[in-house]
Amino acid sequence: MGTSIFTEMTELARSTGAVNLGQGVPELPSPGALLKDVAEAVTSGSNQYPPAVGFPALREAVAAHQLRRYGLDYRPQGEVLITTGATEALASAVLALCDPGDEIIAFDPCYDAYAADARLAGARLVAVPLALDGADFVLDVDALRRAVSPRTRVLILNTPHNPTGKVFTADELAVIADVCTQHSLTVITDEVYEHLVYGDARHLTIASLPGMRERTLTISSAGKTFNVTGWKVGWICGPRPLVAAAGAAKQFLTYASGTPYQEALARALDTVDAWAGDLRGVLTRNRDLLSDGLTRAGLLPFHADAGYFLQADVRPWGYADGVEFCRDLPERAGVVAIPTSAFYVSADAPAWLVRFSFCKREESLRMAVDQLIKAQ
Ligand SMILES: *Cc1c(COP(=O)(O)O)cnc(C)c1O
């Protein structure tokens, strides 16, 4: 894998001093009690290897969280595994479940790790593009059914979805569950934005649908929920045999990590609901500010019900290609964005889509919006 458009755009942001709405790195604060608890854990000596499956207190907090929010009952011993971020959870799950030649279905655009993990396992990622419907991204049921082959082993779902901000609906999840049950597929569901859902949208988790718990590994992480993306503490919940398989792969990836973070996060997760409510308020205002600003700048933003990003159609500025738009934008408007085509595995990417991130300080967003409006 060569130098990516991400590296190129980050470098452009650095060299031009443009407002960087490219990367999804939050500029937002973390809970004060959590930061103090980590400092306390470090100075009091919690600095050696944690258990390979994670600290019992954090596994218990994750299990309690799944029960409280989704009515899903997982045993902290055997059905919950703590990982080095959702990134390692995904890699462990894919390596555990897929053999060379297997196929994995995911929805395009998709998080870049999915294709990389498939390659690590010698498997092939078959990407089903989400269809564009007005300002929304929707499941293309026929395309999903067509994508299943005798070699398909796993479907990777990501809801709330990066980069689109789509929250899969109950009807869409029911169709996906039906396809997976019919073809005996295992679902890996990446739910790292589970708490960052705005307005009337509601996050639903596919493991709670009939017949799905036994075939689903649910992945989440502390990074996006608490604005601590550098800590890399994630987790997997699922039925014992699947979690054991992921754990077997995980032991030779990192074995274990993040002792003081795991300790502190166990407490933070118990009170996540109040914290996440405040964070949703900030991110909702940011999304609205950016969406309104993009519209006033003459671009056409899509809906985002969740997460960190807005996609916009840049054709009104005379660009058919988002890559060219993004290369010109720092010079033209002092803003950096990422072409959404970078997140497509299949060849059917709408070339004119561009991703802007809003997990930033309000002043950064205001500056970006003002500059975009002047530059149109
Ligand atoms: C950020 C992100 C991850 C990685 O999470 P970490 O806990 O930082 O490893 C995985 N999936 C999606 C969709 C993400 O946006």
Coordinates of N, CA, C and O and ligand atoms in Angstrom, one line a residue, residues 24 83-90 110-114 157-163 190-193 219-224 228-235 308-309 355, ligand 1:
G24 N -10.1 12.5 10.7 CA -11.2 12.4 11.7 C -10.6 12.4 13.1 O -11.0 11.6 13.9
T83 N -9.4 -5.3 23.4 CA -8.4 -5.3 22.3 C -7.7 -4.0 22.2 O -8.1 -3.0 22.9
T84 N -6.6 -3.9 21.4 CA -5.9 -2.7 21.2 C -6.7 -1.9 20.1 O -6.3 -1.9 18.9
G85 N -7.7 -1.2 20.6 CA -8.6 -0.5 19.7 C -9.5 -1.4 18.9 O -9.3 -2.6 18.8
A86 N -10.5 -0.7 18.2 CA -11.3 -1.4 17.3 C -10.5 -2.0 16.2 O -10.8 -3.0 15.6
T87 N -9.4 -1.3 15.9 CA -8.5 -1.8 14.8 C -8.0 -3.2 15.0 O -8.1 -4.0 14.1
E88 N -7.5 -3.5 16.2 CA -7.1 -4.9 16.5 C -8.3 -5.8 16.6 O -8.1 -7.0 16.2
A89 N -9.4 -5.3 17.1 CA -10.6 -6.2 17.2 C -11.0 -6.7 15.8 O -11.2 -7.9 15.5
L90 N -11.0 -5.7 14.8 CA -11.3 -6.1 13.4 C -10.3 -7.1 12.8 O -10.7 -8.1 12.2
C110 N -16.2 2.4 2.6 CA -16.0 1.7 3.8 C -14.6 2.1 4.5 O -13.7 2.6 3.8
Y111 N -14.6 1.9 5.8 CA -13.4 2.2 6.6 C -12.2 1.4 6.0 O -12.3 0.2 5.6
D112 N -11.1 2.1 5.8 CA -10.0 1.5 5.0 C -9.4 0.2 5.6 O -8.8 -0.6 4.9
A113 N -9.6 0.0 6.9 CA -9.0 -1.3 7.5 C -9.6 -2.5 7.0 O -9.0 -3.6 7.0
Y114 N -10.9 -2.5 6.5 CA -11.6 -3.7 6.1 C -10.8 -4.4 5.0 O -10.6 -5.6 5.0
L157 N -20.3 -5.2 8.8 CA -21.3 -4.1 8.9 C -20.7 -3.0 9.7 O -19.9 -3.2 10.6
N158 N -21.0 -1.7 9.4 CA -20.5 -0.6 10.2 C -21.6 0.4 10.3 O -22.0 1.1 9.4
T159 N -22.2 0.4 11.5 CA -23.3 1.3 11.8 C -23.2 1.8 13.2 O -22.9 1.0 14.1
P160 N -23.3 3.1 13.5 CA -23.3 4.2 12.5 C -22.0 4.2 11.6 O -21.0 3.7 12.0
H161 N -22.3 4.6 10.4 CA -21.3 4.3 9.3 C -20.3 5.5 9.1 O -20.7 6.6 9.0
N162 N -19.0 5.1 9.0 CA -18.0 6.0 8.5 C -17.6 5.6 7.1 O -17.4 4.4 6.8
P163 N -17.6 6.5 6.1 CA -17.6 8.0 6.3 C -19.0 8.7 6.2 O -19.0 9.9 6.3
D190 N -19.0 -3.2 13.3 CA -18.2 -2.1 13.8 C -19.0 -1.0 14.2 O -19.6 -0.3 13.4
E191 N -19.1 -0.8 15.6 CA -20.1 0.2 16.1 C -19.4 1.3 16.9 O -19.9 1.7 18.0
V192 N -18.2 1.7 16.5 CA -17.4 2.6 17.3 C -18.1 4.0 17.4 O -17.8 4.8 18.3
Y193 N -19.1 4.3 16.6 CA -19.8 5.6 16.7 C -21.2 5.4 17.4 O -22.1 6.2 17.2
I219 N -18.2 -5.0 17.7 CA -16.9 -4.3 18.1 C -17.2 -2.9 18.4 O -18.0 -2.2 17.7
S220 N -16.6 -2.4 19.5 CA -16.6 -0.9 19.7 C -15.3 -0.5 20.4 O -14.4 -1.3 20.5
S221 N -15.2 0.7 20.8 CA -14.0 1.3 21.2 C -14.2 2.5 22.1 O -15.2 3.2 21.9
A222 N -13.2 2.9 22.9 CA -13.3 4.1 23.7 C -12.9 5.3 22.9 O -13.3 6.4 23.3
G223 N -12.2 5.2 21.8 CA -11.6 6.3 21.1 C -12.5 7.4 20.7 O -12.4 8.6 21.1
K224 N -13.6 7.0 20.0 CA -14.6 8.0 19.5 C -15.5 8.5 20.6 O -15.9 9.6 20.7
V228 N -10.6 10.0 22.9 CA -9.2 9.5 23.3 C -8.7 8.5 22.2 O -8.4 7.4 22.5
T229 N -8.7 9.0 21.0 CA -8.3 8.1 19.9 C -6.9 7.6 20.0 O -6.6 6.5 19.4
G230 N -6.0 8.2 20.8 CA -4.7 7.7 20.9 C -4.5 6.6 22.0 O -3.4 6.1 22.1
W231 N -5.6 6.3 22.7 CA -5.4 5.3 23.7 C -5.5 3.9 23.2 O -5.0 2.9 23.8
K232 N -6.4 3.7 22.1 CA -6.5 2.4 21.5 C -6.9 1.3 22.5 O -6.2 0.3 22.8
V233 N -8.1 1.5 23.1 CA -8.7 0.5 23.8 C -10.1 0.2 23.2 O -10.9 1.1 23.0
G234 N -10.2 -1.1 22.7 CA -11.5 -1.5 22.1 C -11.9 -2.8 22.7 O -11.3 -3.3 23.6
W235 N -13.1 -3.3 22.1 CA -13.6 -4.6 22.6 C -14.4 -5.3 21.6 O -14.9 -4.7 20.7
Y308 N -18.6 11.6 12.5 CA -17.7 12.8 12.5 C -17.8 13.5 11.1 O -17.0 14.5 11.0
F309 N -18.5 13.0 10.1 CA -18.2 13.5 8.7 C -19.5 13.8 8.0 O -20.5 13.3 8.2
R355 N -15.3 14.4 1.5 CA -15.6 14.2 2.9 C -15.0 15.4 3.8 O -13.8 15.6 3.7
Ligands
LIG1 C1 -11.8 5.1 14.2 C2 -12.5 3.9 13.7 C3 -12.0 2.6 14.0 C4 -10.7 2.4 14.8 O1 -10.9 2.5 16.1 P1 -9.7 2.4 17.2 O2 -10.3 2.1 18.5 O3 -9.0 3.8 17.1 O4 -8.8 1.4 16.7 C5 -12.6 1.5 13.5 N1 -13.7 1.6 12.7 C6 -14.2 2.8 12.3 C7 -15.4 2.9 11.5 C8 -13.6 4.0 12.8 O5 -14.1 5.2 12.4

